[in-house]
Amino acid sequence: MKQKLIIVLLLSAILAVAGCGKMKKETLPVSGEKMEAIVAPLLNTKGDEIGEVTLVQETEGVLINVQAEDLPPGMHGIHIHETGVCTPPDFTSAGAHFNPTGKEHGFDNPKGFHLGDLPNIEVDQEGKVSMKLTTSEITLKKGMENSILDKDGSAIVIHETADDYKTDPAGNSGARIACAPITGKK
């Protein structure tokens, strides 16, 4: 009888613990402020919407989520640019890389890197990409030196080829083929 009671208690404890994992939890930044996601359309060189970029301020940094299709397969450079304007076909309106610290480009450059430098993305054979990364180099909190939400915003730009992570100013990543304006405005 004592063994049955122990088994029942053990099973009850296991079920209780297993059930706790299914509870919905809401996480807040350490500061306690809850920040909304910024969602921006990703445009191709014709001005067509081919996906979207979502940014969320988290405790560890900014989560960047890129969901897109109709891109050329292969590796592509992706960067945060200094201006939140995406005028096709060349997206030069987005300006240079976000670089408030005045460094050179590239994770492998001894004089680099720009705060807007990001790891290359890989587009699959169907032209689709689904990428999430978190960078602690930037913030969505206005008024800070590393905020990409300054008076003219910023942009996420995808380039035609891979970034070599060392060549200034853009890693030999070629033409700009997609752009998402990040302004924080609704």
Short mmCIF file of C-alpha atoms in Angstrom, two decimals, residues 37-147:
data_model
loop_
_atom_site.label_atom_id
_atom_site.label_comp_id
_atom_site.label_asym_id
_atom_site.label_seq_id
_atom_site.Cartn_x
_atom_site.Cartn_y
_atom_site.Cartn_z
CA ALA A 37 7.82 44.87 -32.61
CA ILE A 38 8.76 47.00 -35.60
CA VAL A 39 7.59 45.34 -38.81
CA ALA A 40 8.75 46.70 -42.16
CA PRO A 41 8.06 45.52 -45.71
CA LEU A 42 11.07 44.18 -47.62
CA LEU A 43 11.10 45.59 -51.15
CA ASN A 44 12.92 44.33 -54.26
CA THR A 45 14.50 46.56 -56.93
CA LYS A 46 11.12 46.88 -58.71
CA GLY A 47 9.50 48.14 -55.51
CA ASP A 48 7.49 44.93 -55.01
CA GLU A 49 7.04 43.61 -51.48
CA ILE A 50 8.86 40.26 -51.21
CA GLY A 51 8.75 39.76 -47.47
CA GLU A 52 9.15 41.55 -44.19
CA VAL A 53 11.66 42.36 -41.50
CA THR A 54 10.65 42.34 -37.84
CA LEU A 55 12.78 43.86 -35.07
CA VAL A 56 12.19 43.46 -31.34
CA GLN A 57 14.23 44.90 -28.47
CA GLU A 58 15.14 42.08 -26.11
CA THR A 59 17.33 41.90 -23.03
CA GLU A 60 20.27 40.47 -25.06
CA GLY A 61 19.93 43.00 -27.88
CA VAL A 62 17.75 43.42 -30.95
CA LEU A 63 16.16 40.35 -32.52
CA ILE A 64 16.06 40.68 -36.31
CA ASN A 65 13.74 38.33 -38.19
CA VAL A 66 13.88 38.33 -42.02
CA GLN A 67 11.24 36.40 -43.95
CA ALA A 68 11.41 36.75 -47.74
CA GLU A 69 10.99 35.05 -51.09
CA ASP A 70 11.84 35.74 -54.74
CA LEU A 71 15.52 36.36 -53.98
CA PRO A 72 18.43 34.83 -55.93
CA PRO A 73 19.63 31.58 -54.29
CA GLY A 74 22.97 31.62 -52.46
CA MET A 75 24.79 33.65 -49.83
CA HIS A 76 24.06 37.36 -49.49
CA GLY A 77 25.43 40.18 -47.42
CA ILE A 78 22.88 41.89 -45.19
CA HIS A 79 23.51 45.12 -43.33
CA ILE A 80 21.82 47.85 -41.37
CA HIS A 81 22.11 51.10 -43.30
CA GLU A 82 22.00 54.60 -41.84
CA THR A 83 18.77 55.98 -43.35
CA GLY A 84 15.24 54.57 -43.26
CA VAL A 85 14.42 55.27 -46.89
CA CYS A 86 14.24 52.51 -49.53
CA THR A 87 13.88 54.02 -53.00
CA PRO A 88 14.16 51.43 -55.79
CA PRO A 89 15.89 50.38 -57.93
CA ASP A 90 19.30 50.85 -56.25
CA PHE A 91 18.34 51.76 -52.65
CA THR A 92 21.17 54.29 -52.40
CA SER A 93 18.61 56.35 -50.46
CA ALA A 94 19.41 54.08 -47.47
CA GLY A 95 22.89 55.64 -47.28
CA ALA A 96 25.99 53.89 -45.98
CA HIS A 97 26.18 51.27 -43.23
CA PHE A 98 25.04 52.24 -39.75
CA ASN A 99 28.38 53.21 -38.23
CA PRO A 100 28.13 55.71 -35.35
CA THR A 101 31.50 54.57 -33.95
CA GLY A 102 33.42 55.43 -37.16
CA LYS A 103 34.98 51.98 -37.68
CA GLU A 104 35.83 50.25 -40.95
CA HIS A 105 33.71 47.42 -42.34
CA GLY A 106 33.90 43.76 -41.52
CA PHE A 107 34.02 41.27 -38.67
CA ASP A 108 37.50 40.18 -39.90
CA ASN A 109 38.83 43.72 -40.38
CA PRO A 110 41.25 44.73 -37.59
CA LYS A 111 39.90 48.32 -37.93
CA GLY A 112 36.25 47.22 -38.03
CA PHE A 113 33.44 46.55 -37.65
CA HIS A 114 30.39 48.72 -38.35
CA LEU A 115 27.54 48.37 -35.85
CA GLY A 116 25.37 47.68 -38.93
CA ASP A 117 27.42 44.67 -40.04
CA LEU A 118 25.45 41.41 -39.85
CA PRO A 119 26.27 37.78 -40.73
CA ASN A 120 25.55 36.66 -44.30
CA ILE A 121 22.21 35.04 -45.03
CA GLU A 122 21.58 32.00 -47.22
CA VAL A 123 18.69 32.00 -49.66
CA ASP A 124 17.51 28.50 -50.59
CA GLN A 125 17.07 27.14 -54.15
CA GLU A 126 13.42 28.27 -54.12
CA GLY A 127 14.49 31.87 -53.46
CA LYS A 128 13.29 31.89 -49.85
CA VAL A 129 15.03 32.96 -46.67
CA SER A 130 13.95 32.68 -43.06
CA MET A 131 16.57 34.11 -40.73
CA LYS A 132 16.59 35.17 -37.09
CA LEU A 133 19.54 36.67 -35.27
CA THR A 134 20.13 38.80 -32.24
CA THR A 135 22.70 41.58 -32.18
CA SER A 136 23.80 43.35 -29.03
CA GLU A 137 25.56 46.07 -31.06
CA ILE A 138 22.40 48.12 -31.67
CA THR A 139 19.28 49.19 -29.80
CA LEU A 140 15.75 50.31 -30.60
CA LYS A 141 15.80 52.65 -27.59
CA LYS A 142 15.68 56.20 -28.92
CA GLY A 143 18.30 58.72 -27.87
CA MET A 144 21.21 56.29 -27.53
CA GLU A 145 24.30 56.49 -29.77
CA ASN A 146 23.74 52.96 -31.08
CA SER A 147 19.99 53.40 -31.67
#
